[in-house]
Amino acid sequence: MKVGFIGLGRMGRAMSRSLLRGGHDVVVYNRTPEKAAELAEAGARVAQSIAESCEGSEAVMTMVANDEALEEVTSQLRESLPAGTVPVAMGTHGVGAIKAVAAAHAEAGQPFVAAPVLGRPEAAEEGALGIVPGGPAEAVERCLPLFEAMGKRTFRAGELPESASAIKLANNFVLGCAIEAIGEGMALVRKYDVDPQVFHEVLTEGLFAGPAYNTYGRIISAEDYDHVGFTVELALKDANLILAAADLARLPLPSANVYRDRLLTAMAEGDDQKDWAIMARVQARSGGLE
Ligand SMILES: NC(=O)c1ccc[n+]([C@@H]2O[C@H](COP(=O)([O-])OP(=O)(O)OC[C@H]3O[C@@H](n4cnc5c(N)ncnc54)[C@H](OP(=O)(O)O)[C@@H]3O)[C@@H](O)[C@H]2O)c1
């Protein structure tokens, strides 16, 4: 398929490469043009503007940092999309922003799909993301070959784009709680002179096998917070989106506040660009461990 791809950050670069490997005809655009060079080498065409990335494309995907960026890009996309082209937002966005963007596209007669992704840049690089599309069934159907190139599994959220956003935010919420729990458990055993690696093995070869505990248990036991997949800054953005979605729905999420505070402390300590697993170090320090 011919596809436009806007936003070449950690995730977007890897996802565009998967699309190219899948045999799709990819036109990329990034606000900061230098990041497009490696995609050009991999076979993508580089657009000089959002409008150019839309020309002749059957779908135009965005993978931008936050709601403000999505809203900015959407206002240009709305003007440039050819009739029938599907705009697909793949970043993690708030339910309110996704509803607003869906309404803006609907006004212009454009079927909008939100398709947030599950997995860090390593998974994106391997084409092994989980992809959660929500939107009109026919538009989702048309994008399936693109999702198949980028992911190993597509989870249909239904006809509402905000349902996809809710699934992504809830998944991140559970993951944030898991990281907080690993950090707390790790701090407790360290108080009793346990080698963190041994506790990591106890967790992952016992009750807590699986990618979340494996990946984050490893990062936390090795204190490898400079190996960045997902930054503290973006994780705090998501914690705020999770709490905003819960507020809108009149739903208390007490644990979300706990780990959001860890992220705020990490930001205050100047660690906003470290991996968000660093919330375990915030916990350790709160108990006098370094
Ligand atoms: N990293 C992960 O593990 C992960 C996993 C799943 C989902 N996500 C979500 O995926 C999205 C991207 O994450 P990432 O890790 O790839 O972030 P990133 O490396 O910080 O990249 C952000 C991208 O957004 C673009 N951008 C920011 N503001 C913009 C604006 N106003 N107008 C146009 N473009 C703008 C940036 O362009 P410039 O290059 O010009 O700054 C860059 O291409 C986020 O919503 C994140 O929450 C991330």
XYZ file of C-alpha atoms and ligand atoms in Angstrom:
338
model
C 0.000 0.000 0.000
C 1.041 3.600 -0.392
C 1.284 5.096 3.094
C 2.337 8.409 4.626
C 4.128 8.271 7.992
C 4.461 11.382 10.168
C 6.675 11.411 13.284
C 10.079 9.749 13.201
C 10.954 9.533 16.882
C 12.182 6.365 18.630
C 9.020 4.483 17.697
C 8.184 6.075 14.351
C 11.588 5.345 12.794
C 11.342 1.663 13.728
C 7.700 1.392 12.603
C 8.448 2.999 9.206
C 11.266 0.498 8.691
C 8.824 -2.365 9.360
C 6.441 -0.935 6.758
C 9.274 -0.809 4.228
C 10.290 -4.395 5.047
C 6.645 -5.380 4.518
C 6.887 -4.109 0.939
C 4.827 -0.944 1.390
C 5.497 2.286 -0.448
C 6.319 4.670 2.432
C 6.543 8.471 2.382
C 7.903 9.842 5.652
C 7.748 13.294 7.205
C 9.284 14.598 10.414
C 9.167 18.100 11.886
C 12.943 17.922 12.395
C 14.036 16.846 8.886
C 17.435 15.311 9.836
C 15.721 12.282 11.382
C 14.340 11.276 7.966
C 17.801 10.630 6.458
C 18.153 7.053 7.728
C 14.680 6.222 6.392
C 15.648 7.560 2.974
C 18.612 5.167 3.049
C 16.218 2.333 3.918
C 14.090 3.113 0.849
C 11.452 5.602 2.015
C 10.623 8.747 0.118
C 10.999 11.876 2.223
C 8.243 14.484 2.107
C 9.060 18.126 2.777
C 5.634 18.812 4.281
C 2.638 17.073 5.822
C 0.675 17.875 2.653
C 3.290 16.111 0.523
C 3.130 12.988 2.716
C -0.603 12.780 1.915
C -0.301 12.872 -1.876
C -1.624 9.593 -3.292
C -1.488 7.847 0.107
C -4.194 5.333 1.046
C -3.509 5.893 4.757
C -1.493 8.493 6.665
C -0.165 7.435 10.050
C 1.001 9.729 12.829
C 3.361 8.703 15.636
C 3.859 11.970 17.483
C 4.732 12.651 21.095
C 1.586 14.052 22.669
C -1.932 15.445 22.230
C -0.732 18.944 21.341
C 1.429 17.543 18.531
C -1.464 15.397 17.259
C -3.817 18.386 17.255
C -1.267 20.491 15.369
C -0.639 17.805 12.772
C -4.372 17.051 12.430
C -5.231 20.611 11.470
C -2.844 20.312 8.496
C -3.828 16.732 7.673
C -7.495 17.637 7.478
C -6.731 20.100 4.707
C -4.473 17.745 2.744
C -5.973 14.241 2.855
C -7.283 12.985 -0.468
C -10.884 11.701 -0.373
C -11.039 8.205 1.098
C -7.580 8.302 2.694
C -7.593 7.038 6.294
C -5.811 9.092 8.984
C -4.443 6.761 11.674
C -3.128 8.085 15.025
C -0.706 5.545 16.513
C 0.764 7.519 19.414
C -0.595 7.333 22.944
C -3.212 10.041 23.239
C -5.889 11.050 25.712
C -9.496 9.997 25.241
C -10.563 13.661 25.032
C -8.012 14.500 22.318
C -8.894 11.386 20.325
C -12.602 12.249 20.449
C -11.837 15.811 19.289
C -9.572 14.644 16.455
C -12.160 12.047 15.354
C -14.823 14.782 15.278
C -12.579 17.126 13.271
C -11.926 14.417 10.659
C -15.607 13.393 10.609
C -16.560 16.997 9.783
C -14.264 16.770 6.773
C -15.782 13.404 5.782
C -12.611 11.509 6.741
C -12.890 8.147 8.570
C -10.448 8.288 11.512
C -8.750 5.337 13.207
C -6.860 5.475 16.519
C -4.367 2.596 16.613
C -2.083 2.951 19.639
C 0.671 0.390 19.989
C 1.949 -1.933 22.721
C 5.700 -2.495 22.971
C 8.963 -0.602 23.261
C 11.187 0.496 20.325
C 12.895 -2.935 20.334
C 9.528 -4.577 19.582
C 8.801 -1.932 16.948
C 12.149 -2.702 15.320
C 11.246 -6.401 15.082
C 7.744 -5.728 13.724
C 6.444 -7.326 16.918
C 4.164 -4.632 18.336
C 0.652 -5.181 19.616
C -1.672 -2.832 17.717
C -5.072 -1.722 19.024
C -7.185 -0.140 16.289
C -10.491 1.556 17.075
C -12.647 3.217 14.422
C -15.071 2.522 11.560
C -14.746 -1.178 10.648
C -14.204 -0.545 6.936
C -11.367 1.921 7.604
C -9.722 -0.465 10.102
C -10.038 -3.291 7.583
C -8.216 -1.273 4.930
C -5.301 -0.660 7.303
C -4.826 -4.300 8.351
C -1.934 -4.977 5.901
C -0.093 -2.018 7.450
C -0.739 -3.236 11.002
C 0.427 -6.713 10.009
C 3.746 -5.288 8.801
C 4.349 -3.469 12.097
C 2.897 -5.852 14.639
C 2.532 -9.455 15.654
C -1.021 -9.098 16.916
C -3.943 -6.747 16.252
C -6.549 -6.332 18.999
C -9.785 -4.789 17.660
C -11.142 -2.159 20.063
C -14.425 -1.609 18.217
C -15.960 1.291 16.291
C -14.953 4.087 18.674
C -11.412 5.476 18.405
C -11.502 6.442 22.109
C -12.035 2.778 23.056
C -8.597 2.062 21.589
C -7.161 4.927 23.582
C -8.780 3.581 26.779
C -7.239 0.127 26.194
C -3.775 1.595 25.612
C -3.993 3.838 28.688
C -5.296 1.012 30.889
C -2.482 -1.256 29.685
C 0.101 1.415 30.504
C -1.537 1.897 33.886
C -1.145 -1.795 34.742
C 2.456 -1.700 33.480
C 3.216 1.384 35.600
C 1.840 -0.447 38.642
C 3.995 -3.506 37.795
C 7.142 -1.350 37.616
C 6.230 0.297 40.914
C 5.686 -3.142 42.503
C 9.006 -4.491 41.184
C 10.757 -1.377 42.524
C 9.195 -1.764 45.959
C 9.944 -5.507 46.124
C 13.496 -4.958 44.921
C 14.098 -2.275 47.579
C 12.829 -4.627 50.299
C 15.163 -7.491 49.374
C 18.115 -5.113 48.979
C 17.601 -4.129 52.629
C 18.377 -7.786 53.432
C 21.504 -8.001 51.301
C 19.920 -9.920 48.449
C 21.571 -9.760 45.024
C 18.971 -7.955 42.802
C 19.674 -10.453 40.004
C 18.585 -13.324 42.271
C 15.291 -11.567 43.031
C 14.802 -10.912 39.315
C 15.156 -14.667 38.705
C 12.776 -15.482 41.570
C 10.133 -13.263 40.000
C 10.553 -14.204 36.362
C 11.123 -17.922 36.833
C 8.363 -18.103 39.398
C 4.979 -16.433 39.385
C 5.872 -13.491 37.182
C 7.183 -14.818 33.883
C 6.291 -12.566 30.955
C 7.648 -9.591 29.078
C 6.744 -6.857 31.585
C 8.480 -8.473 34.554
C 11.348 -9.767 32.415
C 12.115 -6.466 30.715
C 11.596 -4.137 33.641
C 12.954 -6.577 36.245
C 16.167 -6.735 34.228
C 16.440 -2.941 33.853
C 15.768 -2.418 37.560
C 18.114 -5.169 38.826
C 20.903 -3.844 36.568
C 19.944 -0.172 37.225
C 20.202 0.261 33.451
C 18.171 3.461 33.265
C 20.284 5.017 30.513
C 19.157 2.317 28.077
C 16.061 4.313 27.205
C 12.990 2.794 25.592
C 10.291 5.002 27.087
C 11.207 8.259 28.803
C 10.068 9.506 32.208
C 8.692 12.570 30.401
C 6.385 10.491 28.152
C 5.430 8.205 31.051
C 4.326 11.219 33.094
C 2.324 12.421 30.082
C 0.587 9.017 30.056
C -0.001 8.955 33.827
C -1.762 12.310 33.435
C -3.813 10.978 30.482
C -4.776 7.904 32.529
C -5.944 10.031 35.450
C -7.795 12.420 33.095
C -9.628 9.465 31.493
C -10.508 8.192 34.965
C -11.697 11.669 36.045
C -13.957 11.940 33.006
C -15.442 8.539 33.824
C -15.703 9.335 37.572
C -13.439 6.401 38.426
C -10.856 6.405 41.212
C -7.485 4.839 40.267
C -5.539 5.095 43.539
C -2.429 3.241 42.316
C -1.972 5.599 39.366
C -1.342 8.462 41.785
C 1.371 6.455 43.550
C 3.524 5.871 40.499
C 2.766 9.290 38.998
C 4.437 10.760 42.107
C 7.536 8.612 41.504
C 7.722 9.984 37.951
C 7.345 13.549 39.212
C 10.214 12.997 41.653
C 12.366 11.604 38.834
C 11.567 14.725 36.767
C 12.440 16.960 39.722
C 15.776 15.148 40.018
C 16.556 15.944 36.374
C 15.936 12.408 35.080
C 13.180 13.235 32.591
C 15.030 11.652 29.635
C 15.949 8.413 31.473
C 13.915 5.229 31.117
C 10.754 5.319 33.227
C 11.889 2.201 35.126
C 13.931 4.738 37.101
C 10.897 5.093 39.337
C 12.413 2.042 41.129
C 15.454 4.151 42.048
C 13.172 6.869 43.430
C 11.583 4.190 45.636
C 14.991 2.833 46.688
C 16.220 6.303 47.654
C 13.044 6.938 49.671
C 14.178 4.000 51.829
C 17.737 5.253 52.192
C 19.199 2.952 49.514
C 21.463 4.312 46.770
N 8.805 4.710 23.341
C 7.951 3.766 23.665
O 8.311 2.741 24.265
C 6.493 3.901 23.280
C 5.711 2.740 23.255
C 4.370 2.828 22.887
C 3.827 4.076 22.586
N 4.611 5.201 22.652
C 3.977 6.493 22.301
O 4.345 6.777 20.956
C 4.476 8.193 20.773
C 5.892 8.497 20.267
O 6.822 8.023 21.218
P 8.412 8.041 20.948
O 9.031 7.273 22.059
O 8.685 7.675 19.535
O 8.694 9.608 21.161
P 9.919 10.501 20.645
O 11.104 9.671 20.334
O 10.028 11.609 21.632
O 9.364 11.111 19.240
C 8.320 12.050 19.224
C 7.959 12.396 17.790
O 6.900 13.381 17.817
C 7.271 14.487 16.993
N 6.654 15.723 17.470
C 6.642 16.205 18.736
N 5.966 17.364 18.780
C 5.546 17.622 17.514
C 4.784 18.664 16.922
N 4.307 19.677 17.648
N 4.548 18.596 15.592
C 5.012 17.556 14.844
N 5.728 16.532 15.339
C 5.975 16.567 16.674
C 8.788 14.531 17.116
O 9.317 15.326 16.071
P 10.787 16.015 16.248
O 11.763 14.959 15.840
O 10.717 17.159 15.331
O 10.912 16.409 17.694
C 9.112 13.040 16.998
O 9.033 12.624 15.644
C 4.141 8.818 22.126
O 2.782 9.154 22.148
C 4.421 7.680 23.114
O 3.686 7.827 24.308
C 5.938 5.138 22.958
